CSV table of N, CA and C and ligand atoms in Angstrom, one decimal:
chain,number,residue,atom,x,y,z
L,1,MET,N,110.8,92.6,84.9
L,1,MET,CA,109.9,93.7,85.0
L,1,MET,C,108.7,94.0,85.0
L,2,MET,N,108.2,94.6,86.3
L,2,MET,CA,106.9,94.9,86.7
L,2,MET,C,106.4,95.6,86.0
L,3,GLU,N,105.3,94.5,85.2
L,3,GLU,CA,104.4,96.0,84.4
L,3,GLU,C,104.1,97.4,85.3
L,4,LEU,N,103.8,98.5,84.7
L,4,LEU,CA,103.5,99.6,85.1
L,4,LEU,C,102.4,99.7,85.1
L,5,LEU,N,101.1,100.0,85.8
L,5,LEU,CA,99.8,100.5,85.5
L,5,LEU,C,99.6,102.3,85.3
L,6,LYS,N,98.6,102.1,84.5
L,6,LYS,CA,98.4,103.5,83.9
L,6,LYS,C,97.3,103.9,84.8
L,7,ILE,N,98.2,105.4,85.4
L,7,ILE,CA,96.8,106.4,86.6
L,7,ILE,C,96.5,106.8,86.0
L,8,ALA,N,94.9,106.7,86.2
L,8,ALA,CA,93.8,107.8,86.0
L,8,ALA,C,94.3,109.2,86.7
L,9,ARG,N,93.5,110.1,85.8
L,9,ARG,CA,93.8,111.8,85.9
L,9,ARG,C,92.6,111.8,86.2
L,10,LEU,N,92.5,113.2,87.2
L,10,LEU,CA,91.2,113.8,87.4
L,10,LEU,C,90.4,113.9,86.0
L,11,GLY,N,89.0,113.6,86.2
L,11,GLY,CA,88.4,114.0,84.7
L,11,GLY,C,87.7,112.3,84.5
L,12,HIS,N,88.5,111.4,84.3
L,12,HIS,CA,88.3,110.1,84.3
L,12,HIS,C,87.7,109.8,85.6
L,13,PRO,N,86.6,109.0,84.5
L,13,PRO,CA,85.3,108.2,85.7
L,13,PRO,C,86.2,107.6,86.8
L,14,ALA,N,87.2,106.9,87.0
L,14,ALA,CA,87.4,105.9,87.9
L,14,ALA,C,87.7,107.0,89.0
L,15,ILE,N,88.2,107.9,89.0
L,15,ILE,CA,88.5,108.8,90.2
L,15,ILE,C,87.3,109.4,91.0
L,16,ARG,N,86.5,109.1,90.2
L,16,ARG,CA,85.3,109.8,91.0
L,16,ARG,C,84.2,108.3,91.4
L,17,GLY,N,84.4,107.3,91.2
L,17,GLY,CA,83.7,106.4,90.9
L,17,GLY,C,83.3,105.4,92.3
L,18,GLY,N,84.3,105.8,93.2
L,18,GLY,CA,84.3,105.1,94.3
L,18,GLY,C,85.0,103.8,94.2
L,19,ALA,N,84.9,103.3,95.5
L,19,ALA,CA,85.4,101.4,95.3
L,19,ALA,C,84.5,100.9,96.1
L,20,ALA,N,84.6,99.4,96.0
L,20,ALA,CA,83.8,98.3,96.9
L,20,ALA,C,84.8,97.3,97.5
L,21,PRO,N,84.6,97.2,98.9
L,21,PRO,CA,85.3,96.0,99.9
L,21,PRO,C,86.0,95.0,98.5
L,22,LEU,N,86.5,94.0,99.5
L,22,LEU,CA,87.4,93.3,98.6
L,22,LEU,C,87.1,92.0,99.8
L,23,SER,N,86.4,90.7,99.3
L,23,SER,CA,86.4,89.5,100.3
L,23,SER,C,87.8,89.4,100.2
L,24,ALA,N,87.3,88.3,101.3
L,24,ALA,CA,88.8,88.0,101.7
L,24,ALA,C,89.3,86.5,100.5
L,25,GLU,N,88.6,85.9,99.9
L,25,GLU,CA,88.6,85.3,98.7
L,25,GLU,C,89.5,86.3,97.7
L,26,GLU,N,88.6,87.5,97.6
L,26,GLU,CA,89.3,88.2,96.3
L,26,GLU,C,90.4,88.5,96.8
L,27,LEU,N,90.6,89.0,97.9
L,27,LEU,CA,91.9,90.0,98.4
L,27,LEU,C,93.2,88.6,98.8
L,28,ALA,N,92.7,87.5,98.1
L,28,ALA,CA,93.9,86.3,98.6
L,28,ALA,C,93.8,85.8,97.3
L,29,ALA,N,93.1,86.1,96.1
L,29,ALA,CA,93.1,85.3,94.6
L,29,ALA,C,94.7,86.1,94.0
L,30,PRO,N,95.2,85.6,93.1
L,30,PRO,CA,96.2,85.6,92.5
L,30,PRO,C,96.4,86.6,91.5
L,31,ALA,N,95.1,87.5,91.1
L,31,ALA,CA,95.4,88.4,90.5
L,31,ALA,C,95.2,90.0,91.5
L,32,THR,N,94.7,89.6,92.7
L,32,THR,CA,94.6,91.0,93.5
L,32,THR,C,96.2,90.7,94.1
L,33,GLN,N,96.6,90.1,94.3
L,33,GLN,CA,98.2,90.0,94.8
L,33,GLN,C,99.1,90.5,93.8
L,34,GLN,N,98.9,90.5,92.4
L,34,GLN,CA,99.6,90.9,91.3
L,34,GLN,C,99.3,92.3,91.2
L,35,LEU,N,97.5,92.5,91.2
L,35,LEU,CA,97.5,94.3,91.1
L,35,LEU,C,98.2,94.7,92.3
L,36,ILE,N,98.3,94.4,93.5
L,36,ILE,CA,99.4,94.8,94.7
L,36,ILE,C,100.3,95.3,93.9
L,37,ASP,N,100.6,94.1,93.9
L,37,ASP,CA,102.5,94.3,93.3
L,37,ASP,C,102.7,95.5,92.2
L,38,ALA,N,101.9,95.7,91.7
L,38,ALA,CA,101.5,96.5,90.0
L,38,ALA,C,101.8,97.8,90.7
L,39,MET,N,100.4,98.1,92.2
L,39,MET,CA,100.4,99.0,92.4
L,39,MET,C,101.5,100.1,93.2
L,40,ILE,N,102.4,98.7,93.8
L,40,ILE,CA,103.4,99.5,94.7
L,40,ILE,C,104.4,99.9,93.4
L,41,ALA,N,104.9,99.3,92.5
L,41,ALA,CA,105.8,99.4,91.4
L,41,ALA,C,105.4,101.0,90.6
L,42,THR,N,103.9,100.7,90.7
L,42,THR,CA,103.7,102.4,89.7
L,42,THR,C,103.6,103.5,90.7
L,43,MET,N,103.1,103.4,92.2
L,43,MET,CA,103.8,104.1,92.9
L,43,MET,C,105.3,104.7,93.2
L,44,ARG,N,105.9,103.4,93.3
L,44,ARG,CA,107.6,104.0,93.4
L,44,ARG,C,108.0,104.4,92.0
L,45,ASP,N,107.3,104.2,91.0
L,45,ASP,CA,108.2,104.9,89.4
L,45,ASP,C,107.4,106.3,89.3
L,46,ALA,N,106.4,106.6,90.0
L,46,ALA,CA,105.7,108.1,90.0
L,46,ALA,C,106.2,108.6,91.0
L,47,ASP,N,107.3,108.5,91.8
L,47,ASP,CA,107.4,109.1,93.0
L,47,ASP,C,106.1,109.3,93.9
L,48,GLY,N,105.3,108.8,93.7
L,48,GLY,CA,104.6,108.6,94.7
L,48,GLY,C,104.4,108.4,96.2
L,49,VAL,N,103.3,108.9,97.7
L,49,VAL,CA,103.8,107.9,98.6
L,49,VAL,C,102.6,107.2,98.9
L,50,GLY,N,101.7,107.1,97.9
L,50,GLY,CA,100.4,106.6,98.2
L,50,GLY,C,99.7,106.4,96.5
L,51,ILE,N,99.2,105.4,96.6
L,51,ILE,CA,98.3,105.0,95.0
L,51,ILE,C,97.0,104.3,95.8
L,52,ALA,N,95.7,104.6,95.7
L,52,ALA,CA,94.5,104.1,95.4
L,52,ALA,C,94.2,103.5,94.4
L,53,ALA,N,93.7,101.6,94.4
L,53,ALA,CA,93.4,101.1,93.0
L,53,ALA,C,92.7,101.4,92.4
L,54,PRO,N,91.4,102.7,92.3
L,54,PRO,CA,90.6,103.8,91.8
L,54,PRO,C,91.4,103.9,91.2
L,55,GLN,N,93.0,104.7,91.5
L,55,GLN,CA,93.5,105.4,90.5
L,55,GLN,C,94.2,104.6,89.4
L,56,VAL,N,94.5,103.5,89.8
L,56,VAL,CA,94.8,102.6,88.4
L,56,VAL,C,93.2,101.4,88.1
L,57,HIS,N,92.2,102.3,88.5
L,57,HIS,CA,91.1,101.9,87.3
L,57,HIS,C,90.6,100.6,87.4
L,58,VAL,N,90.6,100.4,89.1
L,58,VAL,CA,90.2,99.2,89.9
L,58,VAL,C,89.1,99.9,91.1
L,59,PRO,N,88.1,99.7,90.9
L,59,PRO,CA,87.0,100.1,91.5
L,59,PRO,C,86.9,99.3,93.1
L,60,ARG,N,88.4,98.8,93.8
L,60,ARG,CA,88.3,98.3,95.5
L,60,ARG,C,88.8,98.9,96.4
L,61,ARG,N,88.4,98.7,97.4
L,61,ARG,CA,89.0,99.6,98.8
L,61,ARG,C,90.5,98.8,99.1
L,62,LEU,N,91.5,99.3,97.9
L,62,LEU,CA,92.8,98.7,98.3
L,62,LEU,C,93.5,100.5,98.1
L,63,ILE,N,94.6,100.2,99.2
L,63,ILE,CA,95.7,101.6,98.8
L,63,ILE,C,97.0,100.8,99.3
L,64,VAL,N,98.1,101.2,99.0
L,64,VAL,CA,99.6,101.3,99.1
L,64,VAL,C,100.0,102.9,99.5
L,65,ILE,N,100.9,102.6,100.5
L,65,ILE,CA,101.3,103.4,101.4
L,65,ILE,C,103.4,103.4,101.5
L,66,GLU,N,103.6,104.5,100.9
L,66,GLU,CA,105.8,103.9,100.9
L,66,GLU,C,105.9,105.5,100.8
L,67,VAL,N,106.8,106.2,102.0
L,67,VAL,CA,107.5,107.6,101.9
L,67,VAL,C,109.1,106.7,101.5
L,68,ALA,N,109.6,106.8,100.5
L,68,ALA,CA,111.3,106.9,101.0
L,68,ALA,C,111.7,107.9,101.1
L,69,ALA,N,113.0,107.2,102.1
L,69,ALA,CA,113.9,108.3,102.3
L,69,ALA,C,114.4,109.3,101.2
L,70,SER,N,114.0,110.7,101.3
L,70,SER,CA,114.7,111.8,100.4
L,70,SER,C,113.7,111.7,98.9
L,71,ASN,N,112.4,110.7,99.0
L,71,ASN,CA,111.8,111.0,98.0
L,71,ASN,C,111.7,112.4,97.3
L,72,PRO,N,111.9,112.2,95.7
L,72,PRO,CA,111.7,113.7,95.3
L,72,PRO,C,110.4,114.7,95.0
L,73,ARG,N,109.6,114.1,95.5
L,73,ARG,CA,108.4,114.7,95.3
L,73,ARG,C,108.1,115.6,96.8
L,74,TYR,N,108.4,114.6,97.6
L,74,TYR,CA,108.1,115.1,99.0
L,74,TYR,C,109.5,115.0,100.1
L,75,PRO,N,110.7,115.6,99.6
L,75,PRO,CA,111.9,115.6,100.0
L,75,PRO,C,111.9,116.2,101.4
L,76,ASP,N,111.5,116.7,102.0
L,76,ASP,CA,111.7,116.8,103.6
L,76,ASP,C,111.0,116.0,104.5
L,77,GLU,N,109.7,114.9,104.0
L,77,GLU,CA,108.9,114.3,105.0
L,77,GLU,C,109.3,113.1,105.5
L,78,PRO,N,109.4,112.7,106.7
L,78,PRO,CA,109.9,111.1,107.0
L,78,PRO,C,109.5,109.9,106.6
L,79,ALA,N,110.5,109.2,106.0
L,79,ALA,CA,110.2,107.8,105.6
L,79,ALA,C,109.0,107.0,106.5
L,80,VAL,N,108.4,106.6,105.6
L,80,VAL,CA,107.0,105.7,106.7
L,80,VAL,C,107.3,104.2,105.2
L,81,PRO,N,107.5,103.2,105.8
L,81,PRO,CA,107.8,101.8,105.7
L,81,PRO,C,106.5,101.5,104.4
L,82,LEU,N,106.4,100.4,103.3
L,82,LEU,CA,105.6,100.1,102.9
L,82,LEU,C,104.3,99.8,103.7
L,83,MET,N,103.6,99.7,103.3
L,83,MET,CA,102.1,99.3,103.7
L,83,MET,C,101.3,99.2,103.0
L,84,VAL,N,100.5,98.0,103.2
L,84,VAL,CA,99.4,97.7,101.9
L,84,VAL,C,98.3,97.8,102.8
L,85,VAL,N,97.2,98.2,102.5
L,85,VAL,CA,95.8,98.2,103.4
L,85,VAL,C,94.8,97.7,102.6
L,86,ALA,N,93.9,96.7,102.9
L,86,ALA,CA,92.6,96.6,102.2
L,86,ALA,C,91.6,97.1,103.1
L,87,ASN,N,90.4,97.3,102.3
L,87,ASN,CA,89.1,97.7,103.3
L,87,ASN,C,89.1,98.7,104.4
L,88,PRO,N,90.5,99.6,104.3
L,88,PRO,CA,90.4,100.8,105.3
L,88,PRO,C,89.4,101.3,105.6
L,89,GLU,N,89.5,101.6,107.4
L,89,GLU,CA,88.2,102.1,107.7
L,89,GLU,C,89.1,103.2,108.7
L,90,ILE,N,88.5,104.4,109.5
L,90,ILE,CA,89.2,105.3,110.2
L,90,ILE,C,88.4,105.3,111.2
L,91,SER,N,88.7,104.1,112.4
L,91,SER,CA,88.2,104.1,113.9
L,91,SER,C,88.7,104.9,114.8
L,92,TRP,N,89.1,105.7,114.6
L,92,TRP,CA,89.4,106.9,115.2
L,92,TRP,C,90.2,107.8,115.1
L,93,ALA,N,89.7,109.2,114.9
L,93,ALA,CA,90.3,110.4,114.6
L,93,ALA,C,90.3,111.8,115.0
L,94,SER,N,91.4,112.7,115.6
L,94,SER,CA,91.5,113.4,116.5
L,94,SER,C,90.8,114.6,116.1
L,95,ALA,N,90.2,115.2,116.7
L,95,ALA,CA,89.0,116.5,116.9
L,95,ALA,C,90.2,117.4,115.9
L,96,GLN,N,91.6,117.7,116.7
L,96,GLN,CA,92.4,118.5,116.0
L,96,GLN,C,92.6,118.0,114.2
L,97,THR,N,92.9,119.4,113.4
L,97,THR,CA,93.4,119.3,112.4
L,97,THR,C,94.7,120.3,111.9
L,98,GLU,N,94.7,119.7,110.9
L,98,GLU,CA,96.5,120.3,110.9
L,98,GLU,C,96.5,121.0,109.2
L,99,ASP,N,97.1,121.8,109.1
L,99,ASP,CA,96.9,122.5,107.5
L,99,ASP,C,98.6,121.7,106.9
L,100,GLY,N,98.1,121.3,105.6
L,100,GLY,CA,99.6,120.9,104.9
L,100,GLY,C,99.5,120.4,103.1
L,101,TRP,N,100.2,120.6,103.0
L,101,TRP,CA,100.3,120.3,101.4
L,101,TRP,C,100.2,119.1,100.9
L,102,GLU,N,99.7,118.6,99.9
L,102,GLU,CA,99.5,117.8,99.1
L,102,GLU,C,99.5,118.2,97.4
L,103,GLY,N,99.7,117.3,97.0
L,103,GLY,CA,99.9,117.0,95.8
L,103,GLY,C,99.2,115.5,95.3
L,104,CYS,N,99.0,114.6,94.1
L,104,CYS,CA,98.4,113.5,93.8
L,104,CYS,C,98.7,113.3,92.4
L,105,LEU,N,98.8,111.9,92.3
L,105,LEU,CA,99.2,111.6,91.0
L,105,LEU,C,98.4,112.0,89.9
L,106,SER,N,96.9,111.9,90.2
L,106,SER,CA,95.7,111.4,89.5
L,106,SER,C,95.6,113.5,89.1
L,107,VAL,N,96.1,114.3,90.2
L,107,VAL,CA,96.1,115.8,89.7
L,107,VAL,C,97.5,116.2,89.8
L,108,PRO,N,98.0,115.9,88.5
L,108,PRO,CA,99.4,116.2,87.9
L,108,PRO,C,100.2,117.8,88.3
L,109,ASP,N,101.0,118.2,88.7
L,109,ASP,CA,101.7,119.3,88.5
L,109,ASP,C,101.1,120.4,89.6
L,110,LEU,N,100.2,120.0,90.6
L,110,LEU,CA,99.5,121.2,91.5
L,110,LEU,C,99.7,120.2,92.8
L,111,ARG,N,99.8,121.7,93.9
L,111,ARG,CA,99.6,121.2,95.1
L,111,ARG,C,98.7,122.5,95.9
L,112,GLY,N,97.9,121.5,97.1
L,112,GLY,CA,97.7,122.5,97.5
L,112,GLY,C,97.4,122.6,99.1
L,113,ARG,N,96.8,123.7,100.0
L,113,ARG,CA,97.0,123.3,101.1
L,113,ARG,C,95.6,122.8,102.1
L,114,VAL,N,95.8,121.6,102.7
L,114,VAL,CA,94.2,121.0,103.0
L,114,VAL,C,94.3,120.5,104.5
L,115,PRO,N,93.2,121.0,105.3
L,115,PRO,CA,92.9,120.6,106.1
L,115,PRO,C,93.1,119.3,106.9
L,116,ARG,N,93.5,118.4,107.7
L,116,ARG,CA,93.3,116.8,108.0
L,116,ARG,C,93.2,116.6,109.4
L,117,HIS,N,92.7,115.7,110.2
L,117,HIS,CA,92.9,115.1,111.2
L,117,HIS,C,94.4,114.9,111.5
L,118,ALA,N,95.0,115.6,112.8
L,118,ALA,CA,96.5,115.6,112.9
L,118,ALA,C,96.9,114.2,113.1
L,119,ALA,N,95.9,113.4,113.5
L,119,ALA,CA,96.3,112.0,114.0
L,119,ALA,C,94.7,111.2,114.0
L,120,LEU,N,95.2,110.0,113.9
L,120,LEU,CA,94.1,109.0,113.5
L,120,LEU,C,94.3,107.5,113.4
L,121,GLU,N,93.4,106.6,114.0
L,121,GLU,CA,93.4,105.2,113.8
L,121,GLU,C,92.8,104.6,112.2
L,122,VAL,N,92.9,103.6,112.0
L,122,VAL,CA,92.5,103.0,110.9
L,122,VAL,C,92.8,101.3,111.0
L,123,ARG,N,92.1,100.7,110.9
L,123,ARG,CA,91.7,99.3,110.7
L,123,ARG,C,91.4,98.7,109.4
L,124,GLY,N,92.1,97.4,109.1
L,124,GLY,CA,91.7,97.0,107.7
L,124,GLY,C,92.5,95.7,108.1
L,125,LEU,N,92.3,95.5,106.4
L,125,LEU,CA,93.6,93.8,106.3
L,125,LEU,C,94.9,94.2,105.9
L,126,ASP,N,96.3,93.3,106.1
L,126,ASP,CA,96.8,93.4,104.9
L,126,ASP,C,96.8,92.6,104.2
L,127,ARG,N,97.7,92.4,103.4
L,127,ARG,CA,97.6,91.8,102.0
L,127,ARG,C,97.5,90.1,102.2
L,128,GLN,N,97.9,89.8,103.3
L,128,GLN,CA,97.5,88.7,103.6
L,128,GLN,C,96.2,88.1,104.4
L,129,GLY,N,95.8,89.2,104.8
L,129,GLY,CA,94.3,89.2,104.8
L,129,GLY,C,94.1,89.1,106.5
L,130,ARG,N,95.4,89.6,107.0
L,130,ARG,CA,95.2,89.7,108.7
L,130,ARG,C,94.6,91.2,108.8
L,131,PRO,N,94.1,90.8,110.1
L,131,PRO,CA,93.2,92.3,110.3
L,131,PRO,C,94.8,93.4,110.8
L,132,LEU,N,95.0,94.5,110.6
L,132,LEU,CA,95.9,95.5,110.8
L,132,LEU,C,95.3,96.5,111.2
L,133,GLN,N,95.9,97.7,111.9
L,133,GLN,CA,95.8,98.6,112.7
L,133,GLN,C,97.1,99.2,112.9
L,134,ILE,N,96.7,100.8,112.5
L,134,ILE,CA,98.0,101.7,112.0
L,134,ILE,C,97.4,102.9,113.0
L,135,ARG,N,98.4,103.0,113.7
L,135,ARG,CA,98.2,104.8,114.4
L,135,ARG,C,99.1,105.7,113.7
L,136,ALA,N,98.7,106.7,113.3
L,136,ALA,CA,99.5,107.5,112.4
L,136,ALA,C,99.2,108.8,112.5
L,137,GLN,N,100.3,109.7,112.8
L,137,GLN,CA,100.3,111.0,112.9
L,137,GLN,C,100.5,112.1,111.5
L,138,GLY,N,100.9,113.0,111.7
L,138,GLY,CA,101.1,113.9,111.0
L,138,GLY,C,101.3,113.5,109.1
L,139,PHE,N,102.2,113.7,108.2
L,139,PHE,CA,102.3,112.8,107.3
L,139,PHE,C,101.8,111.9,106.8
L,140,LEU,N,101.9,111.1,107.3
L,140,LEU,CA,101.4,109.3,107.7
L,140,LEU,C,99.7,109.8,107.6
L,141,ALA,N,98.9,110.6,108.8
L,141,ALA,CA,98.2,110.7,108.6
L,141,ALA,C,97.5,111.0,107.7
L,142,ARG,N,98.3,112.2,107.1
L,142,ARG,CA,97.4,112.8,105.8
L,142,ARG,C,97.3,111.8,104.9
L,143,ILE,N,98.4,111.3,104.4
L,143,ILE,CA,98.2,110.1,103.0
L,143,ILE,C,96.9,109.5,103.6
L,144,VAL,N,97.2,108.8,104.4
L,144,VAL,CA,96.1,107.7,104.9
L,144,VAL,C,94.6,108.3,104.7
L,145,GLN,N,94.4,109.8,105.1
L,145,GLN,CA,93.2,110.5,104.6
L,145,GLN,C,93.0,110.4,103.4
L,146,HIS,N,94.0,111.0,102.5
L,146,HIS,CA,94.0,110.9,101.0
L,146,HIS,C,93.7,110.4,100.5
L,147,GLU,N,94.4,108.8,100.9
L,147,GLU,CA,93.9,107.8,99.5
L,147,GLU,C,92.7,107.2,100.1
L,148,ILE,N,92.0,107.6,101.6
L,148,ILE,CA,91.0,106.8,102.0
L,148,ILE,C,89.7,107.8,100.7
L,149,ASP,N,90.0,108.5,100.8
L,149,ASP,CA,89.3,109.8,100.1
L,149,ASP,C,89.1,109.0,98.9
L,150,HIS,N,90.5,108.9,97.9
L,150,HIS,CA,90.2,108.4,96.9
L,150,HIS,C,89.1,106.5,96.8
L,151,LEU,N,89.2,106.3,97.7
L,151,LEU,CA,88.3,105.2,97.7
L,151,LEU,C,86.8,106.1,98.0
L,152,ASP,N,86.7,106.8,98.1
L,152,ASP,CA,85.3,107.2,98.1
L,152,ASP,C,85.0,108.5,97.1
L,153,GLY,N,85.9,108.4,96.1
L,153,GLY,CA,85.6,109.1,94.3
L,153,GLY,C,86.1,110.9,94.9
L,154,LYS,N,86.8,110.7,96.4
L,154,LYS,CA,87.2,112.2,96.7
L,154,LYS,C,88.6,112.5,96.1
L,155,VAL,N,89.1,113.9,95.9
L,155,VAL,CA,90.1,114.1,95.7
L,155,VAL,C,90.4,115.6,96.8
L,156,TYR,N,91.3,115.4,96.9
L,156,TYR,CA,92.3,116.6,98.1
L,156,TYR,C,91.6,118.0,97.4
L,157,LEU,N,91.4,118.5,96.6
L,157,LEU,CA,90.7,119.4,95.9
L,157,LEU,C,89.4,120.0,96.5
L,158,ASP,N,88.7,118.9,96.9
L,158,ASP,CA,87.5,118.7,97.7
L,158,ASP,C,87.6,119.2,99.0
L,159,ARG,N,88.7,118.8,99.3
L,159,ARG,CA,89.1,118.9,100.7
L,159,ARG,C,89.6,120.7,101.2
L,160,MET,N,89.8,121.0,100.4
L,160,MET,CA,90.3,122.8,100.5
L,160,MET,C,89.2,123.7,100.5
L,161,PRO,N,89.5,124.3,101.8
L,161,PRO,CA,88.3,125.2,102.2
L,161,PRO,C,88.1,126.3,101.0
L,162,ASP,N,89.0,126.7,100.5
L,162,ASP,CA,89.2,127.4,99.3
L,162,ASP,C,90.7,127.3,98.6
L,163,LEU,N,89.7,127.3,97.0
L,163,LEU,CA,91.4,127.3,96.5
L,163,LEU,C,92.4,127.9,96.0
L,164,ALA,N,92.3,129.0,97.2
L,164,ALA,CA,93.5,130.0,97.2
L,164,ALA,C,95.0,130.0,97.2
L,165,THR,N,95.3,128.6,97.6
L,165,THR,CA,97.0,128.2,98.0
L,165,THR,C,97.4,126.9,96.7
L,166,LEU,N,96.1,127.2,95.4
L,166,LEU,CA,96.5,125.9,94.8
L,166,LEU,C,97.4,126.7,93.6
L,167,SER,N,98.4,125.7,93.3
L,167,SER,CA,99.2,126.5,93.0
L,167,SER,C,100.2,124.8,92.3
L,168,PHE,N,100.4,125.4,91.0
L,168,PHE,CA,101.4,124.5,90.2
L,168,PHE,C,102.9,124.5,91.0
L,169,LEU,N,103.5,123.3,90.5
L,169,LEU,CA,104.3,123.1,91.3
L,169,LEU,C,105.7,123.5,91.2
L,170,ARG,N,105.8,124.2,90.2
L,170,ARG,CA,106.8,125.3,90.0
L,170,ARG,C,106.8,126.4,90.6
L,171,GLU,N,105.9,127.7,90.4
L,171,GLU,CA,105.3,128.7,91.5
L,171,GLU,C,105.1,127.8,93.0
L,172,TRP,N,104.6,126.8,93.0
L,172,TRP,CA,105.0,126.5,94.6
L,172,TRP,C,106.1,126.8,95.0
L,173,GLN,N,106.9,126.0,94.2
L,173,GLN,CA,109.0,125.7,94.4
L,173,GLN,C,109.1,127.1,94.8
L,174,ARG,N,108.9,128.4,94.4
L,174,ARG,CA,109.3,129.5,94.0
L,174,ARG,C,108.6,130.2,94.8
L,175,HIS,N,107.3,130.1,95.3
L,175,HIS,CA,106.5,131.3,95.9
L,175,HIS,C,106.4,130.7,97.6
L,176,TRP,N,106.0,129.5,97.5
L,176,TRP,CA,105.5,129.1,98.8
L,176,TRP,C,106.7,128.3,99.5
L,177,LEU,N,107.3,127.8,99.0
L,177,LEU,CA,108.3,127.0,100.2
L,177,LEU,C,109.4,127.7,100.8
S,19,LIG,NI1,96.2,111.1,95.0
C-alpha cells in the first residue's frame, strides 16, 4: 500500500513558497522516484487531476497530471493519461485565452472561473530525465498552467480577474452547472 502524502492547504507557507529546479541527479535519486509514486497515489486518492510537489511540502519543480475517465471531481472532462514533468517550462502559449472552472486540492471545496491560455507547449523532463515536450489545449492546457503556477507559489485565486464566480462546490453544483 502506497503511503499517501499530506496535502498542504492555502495558508501553509509551502503553498506560497515556490520551488527550485531538480538536477538530473536529484531526479534520478530513489527518494525522488518514491516521491513521484507517492504524488501519483495522493492525487488519485484525492480524485485530483494534478498535483505539484509544493502541495505535498516539497519545494521542487515537479508536477504530475492525470484525468481518469469519469473523475468524480471533473466528470465531464476528457481523460488524460498520466504524465510526470520535472522542471516544466511554458515554451509557447496562445494569445487566445479561455475561461473555465478550476478547483484545487489545496483550496478545498471551492470553484472559480479562471482565464487561461487556450493552448500551450511545455518542455521539461520525464521521470527518467528524458526531454519531454507536451502540446496541450483545453482542459489539459488549463491543468498544466494551474500546476506550474503552484511551482511559483501561485494559486488559481490569484488568476481570477475578480472573485464574483468563487463558489462553494455545493452552490456551484446548484447554481452554475
Ligand atoms: Ni491546485
